[in-house]
Coordinates of C-alpha atoms and ligand atoms in Angstrom, one line a residue:
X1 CA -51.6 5.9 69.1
X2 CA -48.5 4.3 67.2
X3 CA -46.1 2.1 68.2
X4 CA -42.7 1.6 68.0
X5 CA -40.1 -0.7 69.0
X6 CA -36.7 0.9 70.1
X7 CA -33.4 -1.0 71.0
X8 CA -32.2 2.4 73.5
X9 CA -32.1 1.6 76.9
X10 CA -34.3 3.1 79.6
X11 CA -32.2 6.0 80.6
X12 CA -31.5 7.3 77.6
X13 CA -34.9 7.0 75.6
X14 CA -36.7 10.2 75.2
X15 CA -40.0 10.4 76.9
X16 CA -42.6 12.3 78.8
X17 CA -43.0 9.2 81.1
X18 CA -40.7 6.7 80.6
X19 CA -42.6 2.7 82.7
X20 CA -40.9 0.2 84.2
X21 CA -43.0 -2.7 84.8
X22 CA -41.3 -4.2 87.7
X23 CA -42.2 -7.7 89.2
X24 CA -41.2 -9.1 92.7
X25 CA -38.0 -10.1 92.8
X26 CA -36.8 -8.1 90.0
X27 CA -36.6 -4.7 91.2
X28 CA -32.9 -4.4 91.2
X29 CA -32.9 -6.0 87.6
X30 CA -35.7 -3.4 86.6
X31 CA -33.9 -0.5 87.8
X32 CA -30.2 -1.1 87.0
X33 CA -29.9 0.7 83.8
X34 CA -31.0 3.9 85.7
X35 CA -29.0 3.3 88.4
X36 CA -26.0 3.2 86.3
X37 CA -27.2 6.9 84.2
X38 CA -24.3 9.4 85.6
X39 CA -26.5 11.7 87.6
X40 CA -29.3 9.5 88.3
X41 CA -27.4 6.8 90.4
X42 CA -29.2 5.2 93.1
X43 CA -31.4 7.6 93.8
X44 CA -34.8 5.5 92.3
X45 CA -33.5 2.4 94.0
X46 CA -33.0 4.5 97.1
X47 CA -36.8 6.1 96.5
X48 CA -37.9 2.6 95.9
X49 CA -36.3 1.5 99.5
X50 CA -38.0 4.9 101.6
X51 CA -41.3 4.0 99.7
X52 CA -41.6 0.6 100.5
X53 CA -42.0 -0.5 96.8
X54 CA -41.4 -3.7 96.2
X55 CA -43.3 -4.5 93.0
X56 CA -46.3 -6.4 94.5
X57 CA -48.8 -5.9 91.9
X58 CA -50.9 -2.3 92.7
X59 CA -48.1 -0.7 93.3
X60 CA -46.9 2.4 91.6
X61 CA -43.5 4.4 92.3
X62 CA -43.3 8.0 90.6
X63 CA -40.1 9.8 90.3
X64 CA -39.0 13.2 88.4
X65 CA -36.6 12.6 85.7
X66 CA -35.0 16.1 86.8
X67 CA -33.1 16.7 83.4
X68 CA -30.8 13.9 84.7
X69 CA -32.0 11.3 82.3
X70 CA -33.8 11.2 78.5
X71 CA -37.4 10.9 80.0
X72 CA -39.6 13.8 82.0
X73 CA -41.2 11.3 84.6
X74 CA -40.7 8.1 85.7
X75 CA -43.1 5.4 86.8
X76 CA -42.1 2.3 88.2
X77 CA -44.9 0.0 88.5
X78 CA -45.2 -3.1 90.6
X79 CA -46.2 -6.4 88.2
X80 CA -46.5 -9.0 90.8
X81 CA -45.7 -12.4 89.5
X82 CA -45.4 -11.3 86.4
X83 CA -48.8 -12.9 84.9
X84 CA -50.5 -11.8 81.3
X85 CA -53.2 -10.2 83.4
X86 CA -51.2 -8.7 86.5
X87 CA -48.8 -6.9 83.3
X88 CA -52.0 -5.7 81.6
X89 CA -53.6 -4.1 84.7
X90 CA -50.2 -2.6 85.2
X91 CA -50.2 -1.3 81.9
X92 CA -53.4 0.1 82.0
X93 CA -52.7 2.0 85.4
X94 CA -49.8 3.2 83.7
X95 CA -52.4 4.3 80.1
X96 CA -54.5 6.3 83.2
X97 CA -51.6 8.0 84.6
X98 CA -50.0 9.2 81.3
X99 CA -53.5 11.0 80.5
X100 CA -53.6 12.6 83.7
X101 CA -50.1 13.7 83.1
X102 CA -51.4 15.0 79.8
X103 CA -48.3 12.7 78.3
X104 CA -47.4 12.6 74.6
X105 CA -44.6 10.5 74.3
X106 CA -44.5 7.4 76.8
X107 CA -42.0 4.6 76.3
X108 CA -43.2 1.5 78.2
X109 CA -40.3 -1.1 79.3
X110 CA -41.4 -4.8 79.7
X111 CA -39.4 -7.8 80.8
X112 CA -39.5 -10.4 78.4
X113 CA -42.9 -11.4 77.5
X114 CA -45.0 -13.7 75.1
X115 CA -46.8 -11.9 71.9
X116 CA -50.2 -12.3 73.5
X117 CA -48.9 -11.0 76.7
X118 CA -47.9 -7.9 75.0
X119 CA -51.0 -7.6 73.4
X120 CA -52.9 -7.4 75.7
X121 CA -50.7 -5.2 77.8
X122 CA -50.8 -2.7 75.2
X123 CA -54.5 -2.6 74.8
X124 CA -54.8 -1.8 78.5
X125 CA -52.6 0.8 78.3
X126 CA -54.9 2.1 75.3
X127 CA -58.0 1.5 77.8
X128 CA -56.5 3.6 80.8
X129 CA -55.7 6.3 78.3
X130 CA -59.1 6.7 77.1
X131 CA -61.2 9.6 77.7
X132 CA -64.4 10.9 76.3
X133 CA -63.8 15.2 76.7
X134 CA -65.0 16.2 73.3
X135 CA -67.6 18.4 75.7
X136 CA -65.2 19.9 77.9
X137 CA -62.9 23.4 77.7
X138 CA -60.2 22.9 75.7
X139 CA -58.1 23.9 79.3
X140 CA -59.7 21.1 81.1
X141 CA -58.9 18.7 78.4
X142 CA -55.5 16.3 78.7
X143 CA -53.5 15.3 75.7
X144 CA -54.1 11.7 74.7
X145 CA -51.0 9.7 74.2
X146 CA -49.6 10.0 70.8
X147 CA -46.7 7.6 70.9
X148 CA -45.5 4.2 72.4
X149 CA -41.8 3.5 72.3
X150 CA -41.4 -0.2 73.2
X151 CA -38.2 -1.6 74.9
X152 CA -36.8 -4.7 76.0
X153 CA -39.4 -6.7 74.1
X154 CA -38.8 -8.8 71.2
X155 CA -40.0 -6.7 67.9
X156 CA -43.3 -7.9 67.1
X157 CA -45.2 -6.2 64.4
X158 CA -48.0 -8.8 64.4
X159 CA -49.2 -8.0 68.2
X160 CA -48.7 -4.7 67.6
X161 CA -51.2 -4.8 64.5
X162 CA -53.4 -6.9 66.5
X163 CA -53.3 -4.7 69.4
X164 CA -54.1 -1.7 67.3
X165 CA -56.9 -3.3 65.4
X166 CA -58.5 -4.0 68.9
X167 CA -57.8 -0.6 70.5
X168 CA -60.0 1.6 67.0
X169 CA -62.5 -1.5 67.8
X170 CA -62.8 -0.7 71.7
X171 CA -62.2 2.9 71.3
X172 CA -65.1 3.5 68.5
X173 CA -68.0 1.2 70.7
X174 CA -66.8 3.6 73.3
X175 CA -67.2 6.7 71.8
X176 CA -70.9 5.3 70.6
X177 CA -71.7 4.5 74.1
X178 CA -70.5 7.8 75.3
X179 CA -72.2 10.1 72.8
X180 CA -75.3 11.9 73.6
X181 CA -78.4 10.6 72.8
X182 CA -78.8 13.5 70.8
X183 CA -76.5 12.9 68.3
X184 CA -77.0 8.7 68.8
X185 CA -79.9 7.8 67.6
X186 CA -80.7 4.9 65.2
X187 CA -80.2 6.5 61.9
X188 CA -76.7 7.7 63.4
X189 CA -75.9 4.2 64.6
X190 CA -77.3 2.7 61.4
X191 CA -74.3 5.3 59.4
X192 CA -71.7 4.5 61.8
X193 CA -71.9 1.0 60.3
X194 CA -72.7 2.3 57.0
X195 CA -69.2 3.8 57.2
X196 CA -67.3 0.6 57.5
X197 CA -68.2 -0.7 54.5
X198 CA -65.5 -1.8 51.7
X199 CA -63.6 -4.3 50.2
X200 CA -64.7 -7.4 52.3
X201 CA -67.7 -5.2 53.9
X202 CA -71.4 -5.1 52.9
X203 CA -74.0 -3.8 55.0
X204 CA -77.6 -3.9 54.1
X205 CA -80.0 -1.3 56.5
X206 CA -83.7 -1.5 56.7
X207 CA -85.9 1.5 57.2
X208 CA -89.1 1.6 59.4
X209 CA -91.2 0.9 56.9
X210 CA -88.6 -2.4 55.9
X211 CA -88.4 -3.4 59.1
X212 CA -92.8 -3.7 59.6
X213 CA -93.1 -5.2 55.8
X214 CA -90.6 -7.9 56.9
X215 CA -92.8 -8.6 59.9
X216 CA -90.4 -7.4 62.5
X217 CA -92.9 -6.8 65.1
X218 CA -90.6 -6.5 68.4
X219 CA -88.2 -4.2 66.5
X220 CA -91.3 -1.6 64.8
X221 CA -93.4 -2.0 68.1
X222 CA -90.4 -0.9 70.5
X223 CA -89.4 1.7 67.9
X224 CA -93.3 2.8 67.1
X225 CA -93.0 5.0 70.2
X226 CA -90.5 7.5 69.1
X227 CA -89.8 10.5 66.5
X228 CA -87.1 8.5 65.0
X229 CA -87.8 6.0 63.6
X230 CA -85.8 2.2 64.1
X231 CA -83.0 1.0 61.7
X232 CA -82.2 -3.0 61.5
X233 CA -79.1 -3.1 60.2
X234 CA -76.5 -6.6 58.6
X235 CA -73.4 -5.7 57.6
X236 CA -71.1 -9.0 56.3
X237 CA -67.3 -9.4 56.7
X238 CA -66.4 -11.6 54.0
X239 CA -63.1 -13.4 53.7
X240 CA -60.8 -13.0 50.9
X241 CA -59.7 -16.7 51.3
X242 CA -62.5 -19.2 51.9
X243 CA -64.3 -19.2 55.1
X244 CA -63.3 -22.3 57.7
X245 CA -66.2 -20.7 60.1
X246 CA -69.4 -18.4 59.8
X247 CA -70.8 -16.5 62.9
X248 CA -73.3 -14.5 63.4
X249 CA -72.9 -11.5 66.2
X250 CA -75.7 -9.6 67.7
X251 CA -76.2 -6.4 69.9
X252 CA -79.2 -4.9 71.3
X253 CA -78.7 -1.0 69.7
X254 CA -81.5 0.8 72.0
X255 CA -79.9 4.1 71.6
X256 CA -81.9 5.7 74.5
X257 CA -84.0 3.5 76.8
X258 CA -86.8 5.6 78.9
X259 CA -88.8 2.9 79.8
X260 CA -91.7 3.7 77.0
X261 CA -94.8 4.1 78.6
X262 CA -93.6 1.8 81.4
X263 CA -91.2 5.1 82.2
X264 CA -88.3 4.7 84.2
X265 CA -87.6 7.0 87.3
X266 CA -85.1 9.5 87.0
X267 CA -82.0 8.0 88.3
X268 CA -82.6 4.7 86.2
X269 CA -83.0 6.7 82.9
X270 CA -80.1 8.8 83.5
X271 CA -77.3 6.7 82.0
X272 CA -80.0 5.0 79.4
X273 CA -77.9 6.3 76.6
X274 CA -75.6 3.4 77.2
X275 CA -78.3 1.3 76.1
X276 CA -76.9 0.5 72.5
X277 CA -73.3 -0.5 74.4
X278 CA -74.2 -4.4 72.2
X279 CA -74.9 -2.7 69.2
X280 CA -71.5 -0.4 69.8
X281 CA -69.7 -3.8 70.8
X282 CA -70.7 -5.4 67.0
X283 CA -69.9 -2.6 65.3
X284 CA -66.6 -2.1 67.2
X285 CA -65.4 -5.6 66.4
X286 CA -66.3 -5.4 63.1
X287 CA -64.1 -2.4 62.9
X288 CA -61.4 -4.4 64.4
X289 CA -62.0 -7.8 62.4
X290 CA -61.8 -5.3 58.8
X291 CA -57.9 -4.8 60.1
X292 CA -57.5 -8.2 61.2
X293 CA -59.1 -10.3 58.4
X294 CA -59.5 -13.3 59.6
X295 CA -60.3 -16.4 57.5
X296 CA -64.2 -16.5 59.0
X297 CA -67.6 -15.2 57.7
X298 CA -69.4 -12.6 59.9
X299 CA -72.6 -11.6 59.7
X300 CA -73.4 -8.6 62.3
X301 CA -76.9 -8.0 63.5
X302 CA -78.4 -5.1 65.4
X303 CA -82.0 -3.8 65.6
X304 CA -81.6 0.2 66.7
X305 CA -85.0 1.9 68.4
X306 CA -85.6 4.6 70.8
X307 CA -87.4 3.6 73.6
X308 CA -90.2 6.7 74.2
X309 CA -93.4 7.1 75.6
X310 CA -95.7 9.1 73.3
X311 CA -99.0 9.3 71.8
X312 CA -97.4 6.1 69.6
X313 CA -96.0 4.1 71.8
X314 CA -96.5 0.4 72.4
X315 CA -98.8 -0.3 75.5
X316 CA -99.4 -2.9 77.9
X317 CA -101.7 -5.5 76.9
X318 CA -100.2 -5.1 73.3
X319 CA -99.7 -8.5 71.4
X320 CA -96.5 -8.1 69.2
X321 CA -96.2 -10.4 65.5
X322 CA -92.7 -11.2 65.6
X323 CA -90.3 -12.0 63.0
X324 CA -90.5 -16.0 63.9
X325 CA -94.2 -15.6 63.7
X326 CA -94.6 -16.0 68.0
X327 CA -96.8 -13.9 69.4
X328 CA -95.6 -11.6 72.7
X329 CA -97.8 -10.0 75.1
X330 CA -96.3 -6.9 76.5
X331 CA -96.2 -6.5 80.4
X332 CA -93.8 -4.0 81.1
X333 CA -92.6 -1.5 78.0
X334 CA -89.5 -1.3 79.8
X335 CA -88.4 -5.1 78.7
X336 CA -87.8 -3.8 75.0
X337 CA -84.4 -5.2 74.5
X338 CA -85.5 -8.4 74.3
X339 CA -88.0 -8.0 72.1
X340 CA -85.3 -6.0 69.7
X341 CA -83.1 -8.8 69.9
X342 CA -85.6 -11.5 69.1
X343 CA -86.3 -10.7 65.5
X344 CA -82.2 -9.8 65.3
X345 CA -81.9 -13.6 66.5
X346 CA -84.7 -14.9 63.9
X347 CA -83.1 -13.5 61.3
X348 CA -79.8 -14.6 62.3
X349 CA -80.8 -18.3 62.6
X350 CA -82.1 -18.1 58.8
X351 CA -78.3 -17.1 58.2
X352 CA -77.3 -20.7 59.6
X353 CA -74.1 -19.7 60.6
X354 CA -72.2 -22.2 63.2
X355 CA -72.8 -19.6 66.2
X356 CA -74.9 -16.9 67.3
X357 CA -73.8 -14.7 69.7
X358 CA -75.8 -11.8 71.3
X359 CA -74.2 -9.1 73.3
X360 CA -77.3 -6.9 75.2
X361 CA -77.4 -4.6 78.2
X362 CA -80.5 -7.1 79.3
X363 CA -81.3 -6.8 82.5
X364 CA -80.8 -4.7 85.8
X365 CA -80.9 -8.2 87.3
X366 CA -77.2 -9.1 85.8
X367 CA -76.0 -5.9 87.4
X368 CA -77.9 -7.0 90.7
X369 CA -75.7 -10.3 90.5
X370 CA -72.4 -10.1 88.7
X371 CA -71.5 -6.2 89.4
X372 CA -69.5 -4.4 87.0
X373 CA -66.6 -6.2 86.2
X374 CA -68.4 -9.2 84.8
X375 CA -70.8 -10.3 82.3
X376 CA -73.9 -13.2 82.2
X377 CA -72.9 -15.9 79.8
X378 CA -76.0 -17.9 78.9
X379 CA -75.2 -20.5 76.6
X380 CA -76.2 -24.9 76.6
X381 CA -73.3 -25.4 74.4
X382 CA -70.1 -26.5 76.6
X383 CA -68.2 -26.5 73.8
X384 CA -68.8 -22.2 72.4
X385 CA -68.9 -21.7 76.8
X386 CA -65.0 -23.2 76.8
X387 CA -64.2 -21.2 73.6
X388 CA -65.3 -17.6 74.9
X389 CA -63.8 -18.4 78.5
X390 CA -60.5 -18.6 77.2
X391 CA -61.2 -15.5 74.8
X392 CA -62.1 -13.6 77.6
X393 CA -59.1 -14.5 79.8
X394 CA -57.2 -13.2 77.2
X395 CA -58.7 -10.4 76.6
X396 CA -58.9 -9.7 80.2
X397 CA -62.4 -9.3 80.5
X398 CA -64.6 -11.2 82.7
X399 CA -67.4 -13.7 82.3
X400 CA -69.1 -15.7 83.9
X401 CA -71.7 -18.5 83.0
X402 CA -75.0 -18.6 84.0
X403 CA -77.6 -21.4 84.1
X404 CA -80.4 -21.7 81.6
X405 CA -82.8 -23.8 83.0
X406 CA -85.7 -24.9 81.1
X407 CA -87.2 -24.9 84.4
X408 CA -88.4 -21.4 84.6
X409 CA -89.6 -21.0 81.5
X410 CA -93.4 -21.5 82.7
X411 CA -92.6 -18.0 84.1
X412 CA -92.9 -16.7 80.5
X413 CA -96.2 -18.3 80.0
X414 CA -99.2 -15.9 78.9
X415 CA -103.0 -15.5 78.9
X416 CA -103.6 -14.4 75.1
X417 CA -100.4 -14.3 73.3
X418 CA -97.7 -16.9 72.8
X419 CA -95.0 -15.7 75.5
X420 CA -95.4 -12.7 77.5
X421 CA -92.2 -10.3 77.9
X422 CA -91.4 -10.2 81.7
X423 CA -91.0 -13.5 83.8
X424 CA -90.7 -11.5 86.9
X425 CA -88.8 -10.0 89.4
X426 CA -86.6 -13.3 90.6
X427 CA -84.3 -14.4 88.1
X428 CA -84.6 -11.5 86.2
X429 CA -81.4 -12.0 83.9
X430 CA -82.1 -15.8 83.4
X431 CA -85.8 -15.4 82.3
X432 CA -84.6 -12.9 79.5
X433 CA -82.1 -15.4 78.6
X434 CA -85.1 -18.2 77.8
X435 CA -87.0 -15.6 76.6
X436 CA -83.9 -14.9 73.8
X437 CA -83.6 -18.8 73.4
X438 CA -87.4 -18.6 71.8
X439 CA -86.0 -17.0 68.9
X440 CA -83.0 -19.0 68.2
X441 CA -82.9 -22.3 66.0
X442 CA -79.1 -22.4 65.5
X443 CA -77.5 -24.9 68.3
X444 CA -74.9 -23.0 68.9
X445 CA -75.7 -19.6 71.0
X446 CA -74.8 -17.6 73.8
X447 CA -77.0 -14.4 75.1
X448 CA -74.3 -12.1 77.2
X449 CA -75.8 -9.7 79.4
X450 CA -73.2 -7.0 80.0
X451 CA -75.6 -4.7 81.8
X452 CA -73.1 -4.1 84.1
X453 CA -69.6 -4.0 82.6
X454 CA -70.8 -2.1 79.2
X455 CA -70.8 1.8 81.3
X456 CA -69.2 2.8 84.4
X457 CA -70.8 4.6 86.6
X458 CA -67.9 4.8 89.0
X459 CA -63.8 4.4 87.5
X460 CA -63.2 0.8 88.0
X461 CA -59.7 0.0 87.9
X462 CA -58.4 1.3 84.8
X463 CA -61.6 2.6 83.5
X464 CA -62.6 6.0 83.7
X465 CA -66.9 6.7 84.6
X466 CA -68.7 5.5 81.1
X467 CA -68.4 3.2 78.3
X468 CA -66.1 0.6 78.3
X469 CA -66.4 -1.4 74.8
X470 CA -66.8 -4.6 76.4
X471 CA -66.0 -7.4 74.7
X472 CA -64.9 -6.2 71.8
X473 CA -61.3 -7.6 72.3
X474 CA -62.9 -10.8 73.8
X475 CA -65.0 -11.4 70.5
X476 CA -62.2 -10.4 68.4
X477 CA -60.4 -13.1 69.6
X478 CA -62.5 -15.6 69.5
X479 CA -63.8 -15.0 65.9
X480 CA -59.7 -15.2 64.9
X481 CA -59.3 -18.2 66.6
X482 CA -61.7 -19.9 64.4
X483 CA -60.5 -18.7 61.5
X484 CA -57.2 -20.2 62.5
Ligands
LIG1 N1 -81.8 -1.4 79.5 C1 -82.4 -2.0 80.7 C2 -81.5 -2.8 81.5 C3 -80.3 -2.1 82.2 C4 -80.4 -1.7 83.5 C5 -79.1 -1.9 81.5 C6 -79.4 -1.1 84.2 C7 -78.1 -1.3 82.2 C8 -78.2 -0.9 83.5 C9 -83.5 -2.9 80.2 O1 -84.2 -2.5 79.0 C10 -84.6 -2.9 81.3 O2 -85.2 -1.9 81.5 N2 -84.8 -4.1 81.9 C11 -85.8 -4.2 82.9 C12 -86.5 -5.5 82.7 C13 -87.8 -5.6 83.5 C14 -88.8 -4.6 83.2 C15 -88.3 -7.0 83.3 C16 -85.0 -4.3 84.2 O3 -83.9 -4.8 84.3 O4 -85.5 -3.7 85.2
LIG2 MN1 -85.8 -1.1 79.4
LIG3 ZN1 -83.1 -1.4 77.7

């Protein structure tokens, strides 16, 4: 999708659908320059009037171009108040409708707004475009958007590099959530970041037999189950200029999770594949960070297994080594993520960056209590809590903080090993989280759960049924910021 900024007005700018983001109060404003086109006059004000549209955010307002002016369709679309976030769901509506149209061209006209406004707007647009039909008859399939001509916006090339840098970031953890397990599995996943490699990119990957001589016991036990084997994988993003911050970003890459021996039922396995969405997210920002380059070190972490029962498989009663040297009694084979995660956080912490951050699809509890549109943000630190807020409000993308209480972590007591790894049915999301923070020795962490926004099992808003590539833009952001 590239972009382009164009000083031609409305009416006369080429276009299979041709978006005016109206906001209340500005409809007249909005729609004068096609009011004014020869043998257009009126008549979209006058379809605006018999359809009651207003521009009250939600609402949309198609109308045929007719030959009459430059662009094939028209779509008026109702921005409310004219807020960052009310202009990026607009915008992503608008990304959703273009694909059903099967539209090549699109020229999107803003009011005036701010360079993170636009940003994000575009990015939504991206989002509401996306599709995953690689599957489908070539007759069922819609043509992506191919172009964006921007108007009425100042030119600026910066958000638009931005914007683009998050949209292959998004786009690529999407596509890895959205793949088959068949062709996802951890040697895949393990290539995928392979492939990023360059310049300011390194990435190390360890093997199965790696990963049990380093003494990653949560990683080889959950992966000891399957016919292929586990990858860990680091890849570093390195700076030209020297480093003002070092992170460290983490994703649980279970590329299909059946439960192990603790097997799901069938309903609950079938959208498993979606288990890697943390791993995807890493990979994806990485992928956007390379085009970005911002002045901060960033080491990304992910352990990738298959979940499977077998003749292998870790059992119940099993006592795991891990990676920190703690000892974890398994309960339930089906609580593998966090024993993945835990040697990816050991391993991290040796790293001492200044923040850990772990993106995981944890825990059917976080879907249970947040839904789908927002993630579980376990962190003690006010300070990295205040810093991905505002990330994620500008990524429009939502989170919301959890407790970690100390508290509950008697729940995680066990009779032989050192912690066992279920703490039982209440507080399901919250016990995983403590269970994480046994693995951590860095101050600064935060465990998201995005067990419910990371796959769709429904369209939500702008999203079509499937991955999403959460927080990839939100983590993007909040790595430039530091580097800033
Ligand atoms: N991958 C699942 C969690 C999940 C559930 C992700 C639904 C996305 C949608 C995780 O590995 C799991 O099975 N968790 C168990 C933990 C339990 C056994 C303590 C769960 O949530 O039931
Ligand atoms: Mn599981
Ligand atoms: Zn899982």
């Amino acid at each position: 999708m590239r972009h382009i900024f164009s000083a031609s007005t409305p009416a006369s700018t080429t276009a299979d659908l041709l978006v005016l983001f109206v906001p209340v109060g500005g409809l007249a404003a909005a729609l004068a320059d096609l009011d004014a086109a020869e043998h257009y006059a009126g008549a979209i004000t006058q379809l605006a009037s018999d359809e009651e549209f207003t521009g009250k955010a939600g609402q949309s307002l198609p109308s045929p171009g007719l030959g009459r002016i430059s662009a094939r369709r028209v779509l008026a679309i109702g921005v409310g108040a004219g807020s960052d976030t009310e202009v990026a769901n607009a915008a992503g509506t608008a990304g959703l409708e273009a694909r059903k149209k099967g539209a090549r061209v699109v020229a999107l006209s803003f009011g005036a707004l701010s360079n993170t406004a636009l940003r994000g707007a575009l990015e939504a647009f991206a989002e509401g475009n996306y599709r995953f039909d690689k599957y489908k008859a070539a007759a069922a399939r819609k043509a992506a958007v191919e172009q964006v001509t921007l108007l009425g916006v100042a030119e600026d090339t910066r958000a638009v590099m931005l914007a683009e840098a998050g949209i292959a970031g998004q786009t690529l953890a999407r596509d890895l959530v959205n793949e088959q397990p068949a062709e996802c599995y951890p040697q895949s996943l393990a290539k995928t970041a392979e492939s990023l490699a360059g310049d300011r990119i390194t990435v190390t990957v360890l093997d199965e037999a790696a990963i049990k001589a380093k003494g990653m016991g949560g990683i080889y036990g959950v992966g000891q189950g399957s016919d292929r084997p586990p990858r860990f994988v680091h890849a570093r993003y390195e700076p030209a200029t020297p480093a003002r911050a070092h992170v460290a970003i983490i994703g649980k890459g279970v590329t299909f999770d059946s439960g192990g021996l603790s097997l799901k039922p069938n309903d609950g396995m079938l959208t498993m594949r979606c288990d890697m969405a943390g791993a995807a997210a890493v990979i994806g920002t990485l992928r956007a960070i390379a085009a970005i380059q911002p002045n901060v070190r960033v080491d990304v972490i992910f352990g990738a297994v298959e979940n499977m029962p077998s003749g292998n498989s870790y059992k119940l009663g099993d006592i795991l080594k891990m990676y920190n040297g703690k000892t974890v009694e398994v309960h339930n084979t089906d609580a593998e993520g966090r024993l993945v995660l835990a040697d990816c956080l050991t391993y991290a912490s040796e790293l001492k960056p200044d923040a850990i951050i772990d993106l995981a699809t944890l825990t059917g509890a976080a879907v249970v209590a947040l839904g789908d549109w927002y993630s579980a943000l376990y962190t003690r630190s006010d300070d990295l809590n205040g810093q991905l807020q505002h990330a994620a409000a500008d990524a429009h993308e939502g989170v919301w903080r959890m407790p970690l209480p100390d508290l509950y972590k008697d729940k995680l007591k066990a009779e032989w090993g050192d912690l066992k790894n279920v703490g039982g049915r209440a507080a399901g999301s919250i016990t995983a989280a403590l269970f994480l923070s046994e693995f951590v020795t860095v101050d600064k962490w935060a465990h998201i759960d995005i067990a419910g926004p990371a796959f769709m099992d429904s369209p939500l808003m702008h999203y079509v049924a499937g991955g999403t590539g959460t927080m990839v833009r939100t983590l993007t952001r909040w790595i430039e910021r530091l580097g800033e």
